[in-house]
PDB file of C-alpha atoms in Angstrom:
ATOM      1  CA  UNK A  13       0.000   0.000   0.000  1.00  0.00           C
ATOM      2  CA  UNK A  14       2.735   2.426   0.871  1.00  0.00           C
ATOM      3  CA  UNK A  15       4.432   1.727  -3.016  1.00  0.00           C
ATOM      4  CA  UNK A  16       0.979   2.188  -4.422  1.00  0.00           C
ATOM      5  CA  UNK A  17       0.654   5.709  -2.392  1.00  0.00           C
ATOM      6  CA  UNK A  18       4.267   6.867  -3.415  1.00  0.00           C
ATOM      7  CA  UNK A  19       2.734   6.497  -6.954  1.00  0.00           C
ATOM      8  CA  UNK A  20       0.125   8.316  -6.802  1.00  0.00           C
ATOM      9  CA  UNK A  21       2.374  11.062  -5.032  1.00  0.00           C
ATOM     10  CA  UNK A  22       4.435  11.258  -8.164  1.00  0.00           C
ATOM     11  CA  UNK A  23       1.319  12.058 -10.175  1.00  0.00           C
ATOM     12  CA  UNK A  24       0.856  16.276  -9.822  1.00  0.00           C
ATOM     13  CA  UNK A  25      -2.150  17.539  -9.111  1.00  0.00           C
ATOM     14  CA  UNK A  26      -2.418  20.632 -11.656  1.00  0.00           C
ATOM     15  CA  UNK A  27      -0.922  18.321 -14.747  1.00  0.00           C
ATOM     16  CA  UNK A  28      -3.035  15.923 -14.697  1.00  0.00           C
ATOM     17  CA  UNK A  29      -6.176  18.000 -14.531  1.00  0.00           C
ATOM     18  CA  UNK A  30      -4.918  20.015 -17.358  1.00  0.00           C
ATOM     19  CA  UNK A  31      -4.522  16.329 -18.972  1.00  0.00           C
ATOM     20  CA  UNK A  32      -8.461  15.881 -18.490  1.00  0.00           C
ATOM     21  CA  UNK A  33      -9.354  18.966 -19.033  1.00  0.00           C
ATOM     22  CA  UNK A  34      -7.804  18.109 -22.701  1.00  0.00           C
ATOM     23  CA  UNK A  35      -8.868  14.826 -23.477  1.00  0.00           C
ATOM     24  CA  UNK A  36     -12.462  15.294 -21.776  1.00  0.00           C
ATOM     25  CA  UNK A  37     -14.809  17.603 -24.185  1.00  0.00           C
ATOM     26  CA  UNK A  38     -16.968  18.983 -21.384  1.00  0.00           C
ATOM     27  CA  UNK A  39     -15.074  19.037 -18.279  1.00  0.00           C
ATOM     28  CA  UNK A  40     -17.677  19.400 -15.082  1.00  0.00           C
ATOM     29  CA  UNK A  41     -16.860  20.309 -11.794  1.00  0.00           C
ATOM     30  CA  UNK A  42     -17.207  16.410 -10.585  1.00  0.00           C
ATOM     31  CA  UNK A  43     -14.099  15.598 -13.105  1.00  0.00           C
ATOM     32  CA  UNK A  44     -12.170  18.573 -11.622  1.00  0.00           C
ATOM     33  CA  UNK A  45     -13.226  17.326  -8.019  1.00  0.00           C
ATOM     34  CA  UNK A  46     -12.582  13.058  -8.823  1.00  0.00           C
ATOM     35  CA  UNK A  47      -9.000  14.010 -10.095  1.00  0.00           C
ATOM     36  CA  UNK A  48      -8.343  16.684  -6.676  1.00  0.00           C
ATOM     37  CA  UNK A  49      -9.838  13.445  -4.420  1.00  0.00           C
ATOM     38  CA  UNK A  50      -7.694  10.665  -6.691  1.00  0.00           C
ATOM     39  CA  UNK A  51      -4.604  12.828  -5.698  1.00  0.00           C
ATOM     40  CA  UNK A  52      -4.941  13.995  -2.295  1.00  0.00           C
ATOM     41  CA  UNK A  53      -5.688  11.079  -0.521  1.00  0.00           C
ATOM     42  CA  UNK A  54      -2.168   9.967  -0.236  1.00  0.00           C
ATOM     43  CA  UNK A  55      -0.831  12.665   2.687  1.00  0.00           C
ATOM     44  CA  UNK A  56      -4.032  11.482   4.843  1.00  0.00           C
ATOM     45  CA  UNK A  57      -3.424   8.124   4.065  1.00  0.00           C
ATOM     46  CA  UNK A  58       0.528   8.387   4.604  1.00  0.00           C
ATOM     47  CA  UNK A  59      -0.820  10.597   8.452  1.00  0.00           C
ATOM     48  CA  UNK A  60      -2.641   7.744   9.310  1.00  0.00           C
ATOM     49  CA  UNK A  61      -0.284   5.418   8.671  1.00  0.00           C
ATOM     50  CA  UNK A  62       1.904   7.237  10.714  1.00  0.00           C
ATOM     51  CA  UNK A  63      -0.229   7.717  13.801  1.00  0.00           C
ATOM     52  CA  UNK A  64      -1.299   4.143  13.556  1.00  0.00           C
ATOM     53  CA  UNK A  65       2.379   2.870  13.961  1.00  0.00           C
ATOM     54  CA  UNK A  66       3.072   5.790  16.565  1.00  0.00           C
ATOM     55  CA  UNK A  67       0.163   4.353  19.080  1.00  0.00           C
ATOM     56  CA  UNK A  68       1.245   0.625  18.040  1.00  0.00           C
ATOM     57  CA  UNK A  69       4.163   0.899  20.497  1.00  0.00           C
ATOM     58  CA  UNK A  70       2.002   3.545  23.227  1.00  0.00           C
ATOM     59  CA  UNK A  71       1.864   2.154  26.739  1.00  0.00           C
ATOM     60  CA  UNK A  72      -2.336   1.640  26.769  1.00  0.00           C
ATOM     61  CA  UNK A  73      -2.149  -0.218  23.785  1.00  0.00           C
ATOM     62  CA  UNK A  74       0.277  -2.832  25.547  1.00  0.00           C
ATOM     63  CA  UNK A  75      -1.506  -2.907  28.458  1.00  0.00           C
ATOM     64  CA  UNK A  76      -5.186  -3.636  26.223  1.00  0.00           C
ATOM     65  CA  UNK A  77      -3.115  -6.444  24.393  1.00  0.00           C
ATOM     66  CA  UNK A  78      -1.422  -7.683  27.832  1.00  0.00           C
ATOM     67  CA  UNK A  79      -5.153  -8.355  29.245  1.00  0.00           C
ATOM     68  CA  UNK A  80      -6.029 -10.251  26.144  1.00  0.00           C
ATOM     69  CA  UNK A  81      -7.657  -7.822  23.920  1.00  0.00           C
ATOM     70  CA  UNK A  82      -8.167  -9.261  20.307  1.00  0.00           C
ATOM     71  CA  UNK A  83      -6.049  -7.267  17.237  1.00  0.00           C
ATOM     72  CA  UNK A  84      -9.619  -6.224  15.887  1.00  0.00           C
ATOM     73  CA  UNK A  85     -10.593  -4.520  19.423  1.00  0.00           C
ATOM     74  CA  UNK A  86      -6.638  -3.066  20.334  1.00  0.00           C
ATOM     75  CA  UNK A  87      -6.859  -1.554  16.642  1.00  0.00           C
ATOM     76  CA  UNK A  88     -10.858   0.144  16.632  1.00  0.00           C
ATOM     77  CA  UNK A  89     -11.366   0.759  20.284  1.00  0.00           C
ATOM     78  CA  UNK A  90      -8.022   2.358  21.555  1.00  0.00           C
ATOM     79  CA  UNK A  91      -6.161   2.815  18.473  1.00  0.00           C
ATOM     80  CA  UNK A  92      -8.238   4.333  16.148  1.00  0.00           C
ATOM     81  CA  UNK A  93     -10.122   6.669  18.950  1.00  0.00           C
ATOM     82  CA  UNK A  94      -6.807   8.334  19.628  1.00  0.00           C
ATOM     83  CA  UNK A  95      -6.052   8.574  15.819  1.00  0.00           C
ATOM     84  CA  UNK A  96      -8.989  10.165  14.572  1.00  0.00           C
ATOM     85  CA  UNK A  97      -7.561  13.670  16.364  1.00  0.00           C
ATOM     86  CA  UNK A  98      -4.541  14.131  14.658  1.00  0.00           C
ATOM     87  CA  UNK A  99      -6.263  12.851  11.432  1.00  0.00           C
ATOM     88  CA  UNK A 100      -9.404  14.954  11.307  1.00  0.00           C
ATOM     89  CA  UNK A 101      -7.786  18.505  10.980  1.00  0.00           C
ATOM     90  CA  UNK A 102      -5.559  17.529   7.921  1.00  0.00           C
ATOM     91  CA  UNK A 103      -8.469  16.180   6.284  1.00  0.00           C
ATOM     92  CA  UNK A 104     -10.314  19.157   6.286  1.00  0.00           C
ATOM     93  CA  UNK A 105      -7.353  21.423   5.353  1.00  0.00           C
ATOM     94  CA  UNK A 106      -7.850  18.903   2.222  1.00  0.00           C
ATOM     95  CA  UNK A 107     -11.345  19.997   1.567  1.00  0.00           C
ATOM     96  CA  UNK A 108     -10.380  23.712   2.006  1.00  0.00           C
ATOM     97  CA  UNK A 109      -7.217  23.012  -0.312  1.00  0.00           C
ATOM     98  CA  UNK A 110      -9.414  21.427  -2.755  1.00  0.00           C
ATOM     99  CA  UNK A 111     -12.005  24.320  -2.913  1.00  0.00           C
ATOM    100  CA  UNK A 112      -9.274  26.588  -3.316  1.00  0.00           C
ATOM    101  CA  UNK A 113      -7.823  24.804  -6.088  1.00  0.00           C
ATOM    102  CA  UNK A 114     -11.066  24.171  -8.182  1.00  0.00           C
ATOM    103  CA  UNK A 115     -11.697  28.068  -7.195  1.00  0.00           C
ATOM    104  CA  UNK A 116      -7.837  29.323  -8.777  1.00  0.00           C
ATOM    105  CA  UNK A 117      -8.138  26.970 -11.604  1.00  0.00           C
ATOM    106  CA  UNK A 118     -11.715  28.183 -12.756  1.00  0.00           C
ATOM    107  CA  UNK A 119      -9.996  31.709 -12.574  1.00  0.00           C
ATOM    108  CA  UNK A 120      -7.178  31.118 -14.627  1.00  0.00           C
ATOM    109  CA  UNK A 121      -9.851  29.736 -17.055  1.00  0.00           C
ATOM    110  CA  UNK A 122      -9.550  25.644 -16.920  1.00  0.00           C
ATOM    111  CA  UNK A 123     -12.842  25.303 -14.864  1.00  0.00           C
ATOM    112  CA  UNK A 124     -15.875  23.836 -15.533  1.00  0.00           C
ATOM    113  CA  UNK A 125     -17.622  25.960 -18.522  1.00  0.00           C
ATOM    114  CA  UNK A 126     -19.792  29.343 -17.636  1.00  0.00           C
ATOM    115  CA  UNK A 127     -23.033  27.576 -17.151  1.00  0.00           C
ATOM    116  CA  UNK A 128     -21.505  25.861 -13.645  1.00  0.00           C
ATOM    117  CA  UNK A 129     -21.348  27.845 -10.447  1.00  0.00           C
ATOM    118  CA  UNK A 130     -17.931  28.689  -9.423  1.00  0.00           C
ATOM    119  CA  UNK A 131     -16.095  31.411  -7.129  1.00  0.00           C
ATOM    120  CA  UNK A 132     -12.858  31.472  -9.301  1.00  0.00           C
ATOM    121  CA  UNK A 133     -15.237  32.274 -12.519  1.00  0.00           C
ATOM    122  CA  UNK A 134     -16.954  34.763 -10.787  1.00  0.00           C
ATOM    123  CA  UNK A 135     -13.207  36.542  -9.720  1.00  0.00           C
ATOM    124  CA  UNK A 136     -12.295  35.862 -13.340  1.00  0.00           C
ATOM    125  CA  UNK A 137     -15.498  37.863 -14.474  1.00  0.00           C
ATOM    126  CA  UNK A 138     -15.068  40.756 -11.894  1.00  0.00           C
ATOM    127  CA  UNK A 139     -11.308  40.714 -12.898  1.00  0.00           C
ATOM    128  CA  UNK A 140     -12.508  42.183 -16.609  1.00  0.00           C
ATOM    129  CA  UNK A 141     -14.901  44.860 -15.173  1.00  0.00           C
ATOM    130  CA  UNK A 142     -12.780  46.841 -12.640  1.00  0.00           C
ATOM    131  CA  UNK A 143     -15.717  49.283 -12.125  1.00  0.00           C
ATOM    132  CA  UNK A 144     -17.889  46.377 -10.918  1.00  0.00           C
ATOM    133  CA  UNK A 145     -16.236  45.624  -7.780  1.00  0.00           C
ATOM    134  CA  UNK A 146     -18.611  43.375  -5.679  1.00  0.00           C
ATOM    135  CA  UNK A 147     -17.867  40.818  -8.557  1.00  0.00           C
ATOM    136  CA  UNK A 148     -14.595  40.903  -7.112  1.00  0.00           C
ATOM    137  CA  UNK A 149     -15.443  41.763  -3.027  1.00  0.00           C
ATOM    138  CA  UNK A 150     -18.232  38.689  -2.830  1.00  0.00           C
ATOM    139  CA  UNK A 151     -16.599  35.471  -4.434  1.00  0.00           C
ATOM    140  CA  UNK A 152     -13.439  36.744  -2.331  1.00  0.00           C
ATOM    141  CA  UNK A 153     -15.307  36.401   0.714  1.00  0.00           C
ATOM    142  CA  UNK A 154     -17.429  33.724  -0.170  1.00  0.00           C
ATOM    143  CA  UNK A 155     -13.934  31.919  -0.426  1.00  0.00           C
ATOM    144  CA  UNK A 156     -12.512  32.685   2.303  1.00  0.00           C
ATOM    145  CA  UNK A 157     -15.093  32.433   4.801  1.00  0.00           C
ATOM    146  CA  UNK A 158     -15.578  28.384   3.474  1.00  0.00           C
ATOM    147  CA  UNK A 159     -11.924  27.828   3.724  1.00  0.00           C
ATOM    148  CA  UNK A 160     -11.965  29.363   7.204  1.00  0.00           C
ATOM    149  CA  UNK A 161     -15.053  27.721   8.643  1.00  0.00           C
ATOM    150  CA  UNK A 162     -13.437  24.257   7.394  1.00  0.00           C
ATOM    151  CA  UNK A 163     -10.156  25.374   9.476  1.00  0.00           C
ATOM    152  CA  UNK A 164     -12.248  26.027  12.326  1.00  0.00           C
ATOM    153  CA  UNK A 165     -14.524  23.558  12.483  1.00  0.00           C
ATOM    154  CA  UNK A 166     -11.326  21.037  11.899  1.00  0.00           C
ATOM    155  CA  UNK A 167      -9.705  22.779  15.170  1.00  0.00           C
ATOM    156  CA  UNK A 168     -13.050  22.524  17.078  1.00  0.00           C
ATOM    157  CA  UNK A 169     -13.038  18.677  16.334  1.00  0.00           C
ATOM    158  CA  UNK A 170      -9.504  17.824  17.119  1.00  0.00           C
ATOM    159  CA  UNK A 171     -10.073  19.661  20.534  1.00  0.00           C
ATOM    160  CA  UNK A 172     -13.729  17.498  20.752  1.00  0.00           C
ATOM    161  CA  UNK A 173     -12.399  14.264  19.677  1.00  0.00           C
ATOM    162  CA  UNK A 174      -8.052  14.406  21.351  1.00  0.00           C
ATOM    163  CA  UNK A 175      -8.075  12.605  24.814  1.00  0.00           C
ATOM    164  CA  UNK A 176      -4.873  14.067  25.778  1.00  0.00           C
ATOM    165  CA  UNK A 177      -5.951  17.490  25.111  1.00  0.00           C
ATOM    166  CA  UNK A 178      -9.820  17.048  27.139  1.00  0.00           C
ATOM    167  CA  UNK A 179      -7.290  15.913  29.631  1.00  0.00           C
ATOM    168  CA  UNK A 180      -5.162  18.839  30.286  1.00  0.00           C
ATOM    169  CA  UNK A 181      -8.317  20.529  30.485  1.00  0.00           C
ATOM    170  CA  UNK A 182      -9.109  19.269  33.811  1.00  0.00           C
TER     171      UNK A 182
END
């Protein structure tokens, strides 16, 4: 699994969008957003990996498997609670990444065409009439407050869902 997500790794982002977006003859915003999930997976997947073999060796997990807990229960009932934490927040920085990156590439013009809704085609309109300049003010806005309500709301769960930081609370 690791080889298979070192692959995809290689594989940019922007090119091979750029690659649909010249084979396919009527790119929608689900192509743009298959190809952004297709590629981003890997740094969640390679996090979780991570965490997984970090709380492997943690001193709870040795004393669940030293009173006889199975591999299923060690891995979903103290494993995974105390990975989710560390694993939520990057994934939605991923959503907010992704949003951003549909948004800049339907400014610079490889979008989905006019008809679809999109934030970077409305910048991209506003950018042409400088006289208009909610065109410009409201898409801006509308982009970053989504990118910074999915920030928030990924701190607010990693403070919700981390043990050891509802424990230093107390």
């Amino acid at each position: 699994m690791s080889r298979v997500i070192e692959v995809v790794l290689c594989i940019p982002t922007l090119v091979l969008i750029l690659a649909l977006i010249s084979v396919v003859p009527k790119t929608t915003i689900w192509h743009l957003m298959v190809v952004i999930g297709l590629t981003s997976w890997t740094s969640i997947a390679r996090l979780t990996r991570a965490e997984f073999l970090k709380l492997r060796e943690s001193d709870f997990v040795i004393a669940a498997r030293a009173l006889g807990a199975g591999a299923r229960r060690v891995m979903f009932r103290h494993i995974l609670r105390n990975a989710m934490a560390p694993i939520l927040v990057p994934i939605t920085f991923g959503i907010a990444s992704a949003i951003l990156i549909e948004s800049g590439l339907s400014f610079l013009g490889f979008g989905p065409p006019p008809p679809a809704p999109s934030w970077g085609a409305l910048l991209a309109l506003g950018r042409d009439h400088y006289n208009m300049w909610w065109l410009i003010l409201f898409p801006g806005i509308g982009i970053f407050l989504t990118v910074l309500a999915y920030n928030l709301i990924g701190e607010g769960l990693q403070e919700a869902t981390d043990p050891r930081l509802r424990d230093r609370g107390r």
